[in-house]
mmCIF file of C-alpha atoms in Angstrom:
data_model
loop_
_atom_site.group_PDB
_atom_site.id
_atom_site.type_symbol
_atom_site.label_atom_id
_atom_site.label_comp_id
_atom_site.label_asym_id
_atom_site.label_seq_id
_atom_site.Cartn_x
_atom_site.Cartn_y
_atom_site.Cartn_z
ATOM 1 C CA UNK V 568 110.339 75.230 60.543
ATOM 2 C CA UNK V 569 113.862 76.602 60.808
ATOM 3 C CA UNK V 570 115.881 78.084 63.597
ATOM 4 C CA UNK V 571 116.154 81.852 63.456
ATOM 5 C CA UNK V 572 119.609 83.104 64.300
ATOM 6 C CA UNK V 573 121.015 86.578 64.086
ATOM 7 C CA UNK V 574 122.984 86.970 60.890
ATOM 8 C CA UNK V 575 125.594 89.006 62.702
ATOM 9 C CA UNK V 576 127.199 88.674 66.095
ATOM 10 C CA UNK V 577 129.689 90.886 67.842
ATOM 11 C CA UNK V 578 132.627 88.661 66.947
ATOM 12 C CA UNK V 579 132.217 88.414 63.139
ATOM 13 C CA UNK V 580 131.329 92.105 62.910
ATOM 14 C CA UNK V 581 134.496 93.129 64.712
ATOM 15 C CA UNK V 582 136.684 90.612 62.958
ATOM 16 C CA UNK V 583 135.580 91.330 59.416
ATOM 17 C CA UNK V 584 136.510 94.989 59.715
ATOM 18 C CA UNK V 585 140.098 94.267 60.687
ATOM 19 C CA UNK V 586 141.210 91.153 58.826
ATOM 20 C CA UNK V 587 143.679 91.816 55.998
ATOM 21 C CA UNK V 588 142.395 90.899 52.556
ATOM 22 C CA UNK V 589 143.597 87.592 51.126
ATOM 23 C CA UNK V 590 147.141 87.872 49.898
ATOM 24 C CA UNK V 591 147.833 91.203 51.623
ATOM 25 C CA UNK V 592 150.847 91.271 53.931
ATOM 26 C CA UNK V 593 150.260 91.712 57.639
ATOM 27 C CA UNK V 594 151.235 95.085 59.163
ATOM 28 C CA UNK V 595 154.973 95.516 59.591
ATOM 29 C CA UNK V 596 156.070 95.144 63.207
ATOM 30 C CA UNK V 597 157.234 98.203 65.065
ATOM 31 C CA UNK V 598 160.881 98.706 65.915
ATOM 32 C CA UNK V 599 161.970 96.670 68.890
ATOM 33 C CA UNK V 600 160.260 93.467 67.857
ATOM 34 C CA UNK V 601 156.905 92.213 66.657
ATOM 35 C CA UNK V 602 153.667 93.028 68.409
ATOM 36 C CA UNK V 603 153.684 89.555 69.945
ATOM 37 C CA UNK V 604 157.234 90.066 71.250
ATOM 38 C CA UNK V 605 156.153 93.305 72.918
ATOM 39 C CA UNK V 606 153.164 91.632 74.522
ATOM 40 C CA UNK V 607 155.319 88.690 75.634
ATOM 41 C CA UNK V 608 157.682 91.006 77.460
ATOM 42 C CA UNK V 609 154.807 92.538 79.409
ATOM 43 C CA UNK V 610 153.482 89.112 80.330
ATOM 44 C CA UNK V 611 156.913 87.820 81.347
ATOM 45 C CA UNK V 612 157.592 90.878 83.519
ATOM 46 C CA UNK V 613 154.360 90.131 85.383
ATOM 47 C CA UNK V 614 155.677 86.642 86.224
ATOM 48 C CA UNK V 615 152.727 84.938 84.529
ATOM 49 C CA UNK V 616 154.838 82.232 82.896
ATOM 50 C CA UNK V 617 156.219 80.978 86.204
ATOM 51 C CA UNK V 618 155.276 77.457 87.343
ATOM 52 C CA UNK V 619 152.489 77.078 89.910
ATOM 53 C CA UNK V 620 153.322 73.804 91.715
ATOM 54 C CA UNK V 621 151.038 74.434 94.708
ATOM 55 C CA UNK V 622 148.043 75.140 92.476
ATOM 56 C CA UNK V 623 148.506 71.987 90.432
ATOM 57 C CA UNK V 624 149.199 69.870 93.506
ATOM 58 C CA UNK V 625 145.889 70.947 95.040
ATOM 59 C CA UNK V 626 143.988 70.662 91.747
ATOM 60 C CA UNK V 627 145.350 67.219 90.899
ATOM 61 C CA UNK V 628 144.743 66.051 94.461
ATOM 62 C CA UNK V 629 141.092 67.125 94.420
ATOM 63 C CA UNK V 630 140.412 65.478 91.050
ATOM 64 C CA UNK V 631 142.101 62.224 92.088
ATOM 65 C CA UNK V 632 140.165 62.264 95.361
ATOM 66 C CA UNK V 633 136.903 62.680 93.430
ATOM 67 C CA UNK V 634 137.960 59.899 91.040
ATOM 68 C CA UNK V 635 138.662 57.492 93.900
ATOM 69 C CA UNK V 636 135.500 58.561 95.701
ATOM 70 C CA UNK V 637 133.457 57.763 92.616
ATOM 71 C CA UNK V 638 134.919 54.270 92.498
ATOM 72 C CA UNK V 639 134.056 53.723 96.149
ATOM 73 C CA UNK V 640 130.522 55.071 95.687
ATOM 74 C CA UNK V 641 129.933 52.723 92.745
ATOM 75 C CA UNK V 642 130.217 49.709 95.053
ATOM 76 C CA UNK V 643 128.789 51.407 98.141
ATOM 77 C CA UNK V 644 125.509 52.377 96.448
ATOM 78 C CA UNK V 645 124.947 48.902 95.057
ATOM 79 C CA UNK V 646 121.954 47.863 92.932
ATOM 80 C CA UNK V 647 120.001 51.111 92.632
ATOM 81 C CA UNK V 648 119.024 53.550 89.900
ATOM 82 C CA UNK V 649 120.707 56.261 91.954
ATOM 83 C CA UNK V 650 123.836 55.018 90.184
ATOM 84 C CA UNK V 651 122.764 57.143 87.195
ATOM 85 C CA UNK V 652 123.325 60.258 89.307
ATOM 86 C CA UNK V 653 126.800 58.946 90.099
ATOM 87 C CA UNK V 654 127.351 58.395 86.375
ATOM 88 C CA UNK V 655 126.555 62.067 85.770
ATOM 89 C CA UNK V 656 128.961 63.135 88.507
ATOM 90 C CA UNK V 657 131.702 60.910 87.106
ATOM 91 C CA UNK V 658 131.280 62.460 83.669
ATOM 92 C CA UNK V 659 132.359 65.739 85.260
ATOM 93 C CA UNK V 660 135.285 64.042 87.015
ATOM 94 C CA UNK V 661 136.460 62.384 83.796
ATOM 95 C CA UNK V 662 136.238 65.718 81.967
ATOM 96 C CA UNK V 663 138.384 67.308 84.665
ATOM 97 C CA UNK V 664 140.924 64.527 84.153
ATOM 98 C CA UNK V 665 140.894 65.423 80.441
ATOM 99 C CA UNK V 666 141.565 69.070 81.300
ATOM 100 C CA UNK V 667 144.483 68.001 83.487
ATOM 101 C CA UNK V 668 145.805 65.997 80.539
ATOM 102 C CA UNK V 669 145.522 69.129 78.435
ATOM 103 C CA UNK V 670 147.608 71.186 80.866
ATOM 104 C CA UNK V 671 150.219 68.424 81.088
ATOM 105 C CA UNK V 672 150.434 68.186 77.311
ATOM 106 C CA UNK V 673 151.129 71.919 77.092
ATOM 107 C CA UNK V 674 153.879 71.606 79.715
ATOM 108 C CA UNK V 675 152.088 73.986 82.044
ATOM 109 C CA UNK V 676 152.850 71.738 84.998
ATOM 110 C CA UNK V 677 156.358 70.352 84.416
ATOM 111 C CA UNK V 678 159.172 71.999 82.510
ATOM 112 C CA UNK V 679 160.584 68.683 81.244
ATOM 113 C CA UNK V 680 158.877 66.921 78.345
ATOM 114 C CA UNK V 681 159.400 63.439 79.809
ATOM 115 C CA UNK V 682 157.581 64.300 83.028
ATOM 116 C CA UNK V 683 154.747 65.894 81.052
ATOM 117 C CA UNK V 684 154.388 62.820 78.831
ATOM 118 C CA UNK V 685 154.368 60.414 81.769
ATOM 119 C CA UNK V 686 151.744 62.439 83.589
ATOM 120 C CA UNK V 687 149.744 62.959 80.399
ATOM 121 C CA UNK V 688 149.585 59.260 79.569
ATOM 122 C CA UNK V 689 148.588 58.350 83.105
ATOM 123 C CA UNK V 690 145.791 60.932 83.130
ATOM 124 C CA UNK V 691 144.565 60.530 79.534
ATOM 125 C CA UNK V 692 145.127 56.863 78.686
ATOM 126 C CA UNK V 693 144.929 55.165 82.055
ATOM 127 C CA UNK V 694 142.362 57.266 83.936
ATOM 128 C CA UNK V 695 140.175 58.636 81.142
ATOM 129 C CA UNK V 696 140.559 56.161 78.268
ATOM 130 C CA UNK V 697 141.749 58.644 75.612
ATOM 131 C CA UNK V 698 145.008 58.400 73.689
ATOM 132 C CA UNK V 699 147.441 61.093 74.807
ATOM 133 C CA UNK V 700 149.546 60.702 71.654
ATOM 134 C CA UNK V 701 146.591 60.934 69.261
ATOM 135 C CA UNK V 702 145.155 63.968 70.993
ATOM 136 C CA UNK V 703 148.564 65.658 71.283
ATOM 137 C CA UNK V 704 149.202 65.333 67.554
ATOM 138 C CA UNK V 705 145.770 66.691 66.691
ATOM 139 C CA UNK V 706 145.885 69.521 69.207
ATOM 140 C CA UNK V 707 149.368 70.659 68.182
ATOM 141 C CA UNK V 708 148.185 71.090 64.587
ATOM 142 C CA UNK V 709 145.174 73.010 65.839
ATOM 143 C CA UNK V 710 147.316 75.451 67.827
ATOM 144 C CA UNK V 711 149.574 76.089 64.846
ATOM 145 C CA UNK V 712 146.663 77.001 62.550
ATOM 146 C CA UNK V 713 143.467 77.681 64.509
ATOM 147 C CA UNK V 714 140.313 77.817 62.391
ATOM 148 C CA UNK V 715 142.287 77.304 59.182
ATOM 149 C CA UNK V 716 139.971 75.529 56.768
ATOM 150 C CA UNK V 717 142.700 73.290 55.400
ATOM 151 C CA UNK V 718 145.142 72.915 58.306
ATOM 152 C CA UNK V 719 143.139 72.836 61.533
ATOM 153 C CA UNK V 720 141.813 69.310 62.192
ATOM 154 C CA UNK V 721 139.188 70.741 64.553
ATOM 155 C CA UNK V 722 137.359 72.407 61.638
ATOM 156 C CA UNK V 723 137.942 69.698 59.065
ATOM 157 C CA UNK V 724 134.640 68.694 57.428
ATOM 158 C CA UNK V 725 133.557 65.368 58.837
ATOM 159 C CA UNK V 726 130.018 64.992 60.124
ATOM 160 C CA UNK V 727 129.666 68.769 60.506
ATOM 161 C CA UNK V 728 130.727 71.518 58.114
ATOM 162 C CA UNK V 729 132.230 74.705 59.486
ATOM 163 C CA UNK V 730 132.070 77.075 56.503
ATOM 164 C CA UNK V 731 129.893 77.669 53.469
ATOM 165 C CA UNK V 732 132.824 76.610 51.310
ATOM 166 C CA UNK V 733 132.937 73.236 53.052
ATOM 167 C CA UNK V 734 129.148 72.942 52.802
ATOM 168 C CA UNK V 735 129.213 73.485 49.042
ATOM 169 C CA UNK V 736 131.629 70.545 48.719
ATOM 170 C CA UNK V 737 129.959 68.257 51.263
ATOM 171 C CA UNK V 738 128.488 64.895 50.372
ATOM 172 C CA UNK V 739 127.207 61.797 52.117
ATOM 173 C CA UNK V 740 126.527 62.029 55.840
ATOM 174 C CA UNK V 741 127.957 65.540 56.177
ATOM 175 C CA UNK V 742 125.563 66.785 53.518
ATOM 176 C CA UNK V 743 122.610 65.056 55.158
ATOM 177 C CA UNK V 744 123.396 66.416 58.637
ATOM 178 C CA UNK V 745 124.560 69.813 57.370
ATOM 179 C CA UNK V 746 121.005 70.855 56.507
ATOM 180 C CA UNK V 747 120.043 70.947 60.194
ATOM 181 C CA UNK V 748 123.394 70.787 61.948
ATOM 182 C CA UNK V 749 122.523 73.623 64.333
ATOM 183 C CA UNK V 750 119.631 71.504 65.628
ATOM 184 C CA UNK V 751 121.769 68.386 65.810
ATOM 185 C CA UNK V 752 124.928 69.820 67.375
ATOM 186 C CA UNK V 753 124.135 69.106 71.027
ATOM 187 C CA UNK V 754 122.500 65.717 70.356
ATOM 188 C CA UNK V 755 125.622 64.698 68.423
ATOM 189 C CA UNK V 756 127.758 65.600 71.427
ATOM 190 C CA UNK V 757 126.121 62.689 73.242
ATOM 191 C CA UNK V 758 128.317 60.462 71.054
ATOM 192 C CA UNK V 759 131.537 62.409 71.518
ATOM 193 C CA UNK V 760 132.757 60.295 74.427
ATOM 194 C CA UNK V 761 132.526 57.170 72.286
ATOM 195 C CA UNK V 762 134.131 59.034 69.400
ATOM 196 C CA UNK V 763 137.169 59.919 71.529
ATOM 197 C CA UNK V 764 137.635 56.267 72.509
ATOM 198 C CA UNK V 765 137.181 55.045 68.932
ATOM 199 C CA UNK V 766 139.696 57.516 67.514
ATOM 200 C CA UNK V 767 142.149 56.683 70.301
ATOM 201 C CA UNK V 768 142.244 53.019 69.353
ATOM 202 C CA UNK V 769 142.225 53.745 65.626
ATOM 203 C CA UNK V 770 145.223 56.076 66.014
ATOM 204 C CA UNK V 771 147.362 53.245 67.414
ATOM 205 C CA UNK V 772 147.938 52.084 63.822
ATOM 206 C CA UNK V 773 149.007 55.528 62.644
ATOM 207 C CA UNK V 774 152.702 55.907 61.665
ATOM 208 C CA UNK V 775 152.777 59.217 63.564
ATOM 209 C CA UNK V 776 151.849 57.574 66.873
ATOM 210 C CA UNK V 777 154.737 57.426 69.330
ATOM 211 C CA UNK V 778 154.895 54.416 71.650
ATOM 212 C CA UNK V 779 151.719 52.753 70.302
ATOM 213 C CA UNK V 780 152.252 49.617 72.394
ATOM 214 C CA UNK V 781 152.448 51.623 75.617
ATOM 215 C CA UNK V 782 149.442 53.729 74.698
ATOM 216 C CA UNK V 783 147.430 50.694 73.648
ATOM 217 C CA UNK V 784 148.299 48.794 76.825
ATOM 218 C CA UNK V 785 147.197 51.688 79.023
ATOM 219 C CA UNK V 786 143.950 52.042 77.070
ATOM 220 C CA UNK V 787 143.179 48.334 77.421
ATOM 221 C CA UNK V 788 143.882 48.448 81.168
ATOM 222 C CA UNK V 789 141.549 51.425 81.510
ATOM 223 C CA UNK V 790 138.622 49.781 79.763
ATOM 224 C CA UNK V 791 139.125 46.406 81.429
ATOM 225 C CA UNK V 792 138.971 48.080 84.845
ATOM 226 C CA UNK V 793 136.174 50.448 83.783
ATOM 227 C CA UNK V 794 133.821 47.781 82.404
ATOM 228 C CA UNK V 795 134.890 45.255 85.028
ATOM 229 C CA UNK V 796 134.067 47.589 87.911
ATOM 230 C CA UNK V 797 130.704 48.680 86.495
ATOM 231 C CA UNK V 798 129.515 45.141 85.709
ATOM 232 C CA UNK V 799 130.848 43.842 89.034
ATOM 233 C CA UNK V 800 128.890 46.467 90.957
ATOM 234 C CA UNK V 801 125.662 46.447 88.925
ATOM 235 C CA UNK V 802 123.393 43.994 87.132
ATOM 236 C CA UNK V 803 123.650 44.125 83.303
ATOM 237 C CA UNK V 804 120.701 46.478 82.718
ATOM 238 C CA UNK V 805 121.832 49.090 85.193
ATOM 239 C CA UNK V 806 125.465 48.635 84.120
ATOM 240 C CA UNK V 807 124.639 49.477 80.490
ATOM 241 C CA UNK V 808 122.521 52.410 81.646
ATOM 242 C CA UNK V 809 125.383 53.688 83.831
ATOM 243 C CA UNK V 810 127.868 53.482 80.952
ATOM 244 C CA UNK V 811 125.420 55.132 78.540
ATOM 245 C CA UNK V 812 124.718 58.074 80.827
ATOM 246 C CA UNK V 813 128.367 58.471 81.768
ATOM 247 C CA UNK V 814 129.704 58.446 78.203
ATOM 248 C CA UNK V 815 126.904 60.626 76.835
ATOM 249 C CA UNK V 816 127.288 63.352 79.456
ATOM 250 C CA UNK V 817 131.072 63.186 79.189
ATOM 251 C CA UNK V 818 130.739 63.933 75.469
ATOM 252 C CA UNK V 819 128.381 66.844 76.103
ATOM 253 C CA UNK V 820 130.672 68.293 78.783
ATOM 254 C CA UNK V 821 133.758 68.028 76.577
ATOM 255 C CA UNK V 822 131.938 69.582 73.638
ATOM 256 C CA UNK V 823 130.603 72.419 75.768
ATOM 257 C CA UNK V 824 134.122 73.178 77.011
ATOM 258 C CA UNK V 825 135.845 73.202 73.625
ATOM 259 C CA UNK V 826 133.137 74.453 71.225
ATOM 260 C CA UNK V 827 132.975 78.098 72.453
ATOM 261 C CA UNK V 828 136.719 78.575 72.000
ATOM 262 C CA UNK V 829 136.814 79.101 68.228
ATOM 263 C CA UNK V 830 133.563 78.080 66.547
ATOM 264 C CA UNK V 831 131.906 81.098 64.976
ATOM 265 C CA UNK V 832 135.076 83.168 64.973
ATOM 266 C CA UNK V 833 137.195 84.102 61.967
ATOM 267 C CA UNK V 834 137.762 81.198 59.555
ATOM 268 C CA UNK V 835 141.211 81.463 57.986
ATOM 269 C CA UNK V 836 141.324 80.621 54.289
ATOM 270 C CA UNK V 837 144.359 79.845 52.075
ATOM 271 C CA UNK V 838 146.160 83.022 51.086
ATOM 272 C CA UNK V 839 145.087 85.031 54.118
ATOM 273 C CA UNK V 840 148.160 86.623 55.725
ATOM 274 C CA UNK V 841 148.127 87.163 59.469
ATOM 275 C CA UNK V 842 150.978 87.466 61.932
ATOM 276 C CA UNK V 843 151.061 85.139 64.941
ATOM 277 C CA UNK V 844 149.380 87.563 67.332
ATOM 278 C CA UNK V 845 146.454 88.380 65.062
ATOM 279 C CA UNK V 846 146.048 84.794 63.894
ATOM 280 C CA UNK V 847 145.544 83.657 67.491
ATOM 281 C CA UNK V 848 143.480 86.599 68.733
ATOM 282 C CA UNK V 849 141.092 86.929 65.803
ATOM 283 C CA UNK V 850 140.232 83.235 65.706
ATOM 284 C CA UNK V 851 139.657 82.850 69.466
ATOM 285 C CA UNK V 852 136.829 83.780 71.803
ATOM 286 C CA UNK V 853 137.100 84.324 75.553
ATOM 287 C CA UNK V 854 134.180 83.356 77.779
ATOM 288 C CA UNK V 855 133.319 85.376 80.855
ATOM 289 C CA UNK V 856 131.682 83.892 83.928
ATOM 290 C CA UNK V 857 133.879 84.160 87.009
ATOM 291 C CA UNK V 858 135.380 81.402 89.081
ATOM 292 C CA UNK V 859 132.698 78.828 88.291
ATOM 293 C CA UNK V 860 133.338 79.053 84.542
ATOM 294 C CA UNK V 861 137.102 79.122 85.178
ATOM 295 C CA UNK V 862 136.846 75.845 87.091
ATOM 296 C CA UNK V 863 134.327 74.190 84.774
ATOM 297 C CA UNK V 864 136.355 74.989 81.651
ATOM 298 C CA UNK V 865 139.763 74.465 83.229
ATOM 299 C CA UNK V 866 140.930 77.933 82.192
ATOM 300 C CA UNK V 867 140.130 77.329 78.515
ATOM 301 C CA UNK V 868 137.606 80.139 78.712
ATOM 302 C CA UNK V 869 140.688 82.380 78.383
ATOM 303 C CA UNK V 870 141.236 80.937 74.938
ATOM 304 C CA UNK V 871 142.979 84.004 73.469
ATOM 305 C CA UNK V 872 145.693 83.937 76.115
ATOM 306 C CA UNK V 873 145.953 80.148 76.048
ATOM 307 C CA UNK V 874 146.692 80.258 72.332
ATOM 308 C CA UNK V 875 149.193 83.056 72.695
ATOM 309 C CA UNK V 876 150.963 81.425 75.670
ATOM 310 C CA UNK V 877 150.057 77.708 75.604
ATOM 311 C CA UNK V 878 152.478 76.785 78.407
ATOM 312 C CA UNK V 879 151.104 79.441 80.763
ATOM 313 C CA UNK V 880 149.645 77.869 83.957
ATOM 314 C CA UNK V 881 145.859 78.108 84.144
ATOM 315 C CA UNK V 882 145.671 80.372 87.230
ATOM 316 C CA UNK V 883 147.741 83.042 85.447
ATOM 317 C CA UNK V 884 145.415 83.328 82.451
ATOM 318 C CA UNK V 885 142.972 85.803 84.021
ATOM 319 C CA UNK V 886 145.711 88.381 84.656
ATOM 320 C CA UNK V 887 147.188 87.677 81.227
ATOM 321 C CA UNK V 888 143.761 88.423 79.751
ATOM 322 C CA UNK V 889 143.776 91.886 81.332
ATOM 323 C CA UNK V 890 147.228 92.650 79.896
ATOM 324 C CA UNK V 891 146.364 91.239 76.472
ATOM 325 C CA UNK V 892 143.069 93.116 76.325
ATOM 326 C CA UNK V 893 144.832 96.415 77.042
ATOM 327 C CA UNK V 894 147.573 95.672 74.504
ATOM 328 C CA UNK V 895 145.072 94.811 71.781
ATOM 329 C CA UNK V 896 143.198 98.037 72.471
ATOM 330 C CA UNK V 897 146.436 99.990 72.016
ATOM 331 C CA UNK V 898 147.101 98.260 68.690
ATOM 332 C CA UNK V 899 143.525 98.393 67.427
ATOM 333 C CA UNK V 900 143.232 94.593 67.328
ATOM 334 C CA UNK V 901 139.700 93.255 67.916
ATOM 335 C CA UNK V 902 139.628 91.253 71.145
ATOM 336 C CA UNK V 903 136.407 89.343 71.695
ATOM 337 C CA UNK V 904 134.862 87.943 74.836
ATOM 338 C CA UNK V 905 131.291 87.159 75.768
ATOM 339 C CA UNK V 906 129.145 85.216 78.219
ATOM 340 C CA UNK V 907 128.849 81.436 78.193
ATOM 341 C CA UNK V 908 125.262 81.210 76.930
ATOM 342 C CA UNK V 909 125.863 83.768 74.208
ATOM 343 C CA UNK V 910 128.939 81.845 73.077
ATOM 344 C CA UNK V 911 126.756 78.772 72.459
ATOM 345 C CA UNK V 912 124.230 80.903 70.610
ATOM 346 C CA UNK V 913 127.025 82.187 68.371
ATOM 347 C CA UNK V 914 128.290 78.652 67.742
ATOM 348 C CA UNK V 915 124.818 77.490 66.711
ATOM 349 C CA UNK V 916 124.314 80.579 64.589
ATOM 350 C CA UNK V 917 127.582 79.922 62.795
ATOM 351 C CA UNK V 918 126.623 76.293 62.157
ATOM 352 C CA UNK V 919 123.257 77.384 60.786
ATOM 353 C CA UNK V 920 124.851 79.860 58.375
ATOM 354 C CA UNK V 921 127.541 77.392 57.318
ATOM 355 C CA UNK V 922 124.870 74.881 56.249
ATOM 356 C CA UNK V 923 123.025 77.402 54.085
ATOM 357 C CA UNK V 924 124.450 76.193 50.717
ATOM 358 C CA UNK V 925 123.230 72.657 51.451
ATOM 359 C CA UNK V 926 119.722 73.879 52.268
ATOM 360 C CA UNK V 927 119.602 76.036 49.150
ATOM 361 C CA UNK V 928 120.766 73.172 46.963
ATOM 362 C CA UNK V 929 118.345 70.706 48.512
#
């Protein structure tokens, strides 16, 4: 029995009609600068690139308060299975710390790189247990070439395949999972928290890692305190259960935040020529949902604007989306946004179609 997904969604239908053929030059920019330069001037005139210190002070304060409160509750609750509910709550808190790390890495908070790196390492390495340097390197390459089959590490074939071309070349575990990867996507996210920690430690040996000793020391401190606190507060059985629930739900939360951003949108192949504006807009999906979705996704639901203006503070993204949407309409550039549940449906549909060559061959 197979999953039935629609073969077309709004995003691919709109995108395929507008993308230049492989090798064809992108449209020549109008006089007065490129399309992106024109859009940037509108955004800058609206003051949307200005720092928002009050917003980030309040946001950081609330997350740190929740983090400290979780630590207190761990010991206050004591030996009870209610600790599993606390583990679920702390998965949300840790994910919010990760989103803060993301904003710091993009220099949305501080204008100086040093301040951003200090804050990023404290939030990512020390509080969450994820390497800031490893993630920064990976995420920078993703922003430069979103959804590029050969250059974006987020769509590199690993356990999952993201295009039929990748599926036709898959072998080993990727080929085994690729047959039913739409079914397995959310279950696999249960392991994503562990995967982030594993890759963080593995990256310490990479020649591209800056300050590996500092990053490694902060990671070790995090996990010593993390495991020490859990096993000090709980007997072994409940401690392992707490860690399992916490890490599993953290992985699901992180995957649910990042997956709707690009998966199922235009996949860029070698030879395809797109200017910066179209490369970012056509490969990104915005997710509607109001203030709750804004808070849950840390502003990443405005993925089009985040990719166009990565150092724009999160609270400015909603207004930037209005300006960008109007500009794209003027230029005839497809701009795609949808609801949260539909975005997951589109992601699963894309995964199902991408695995088709493996199913046909098997």
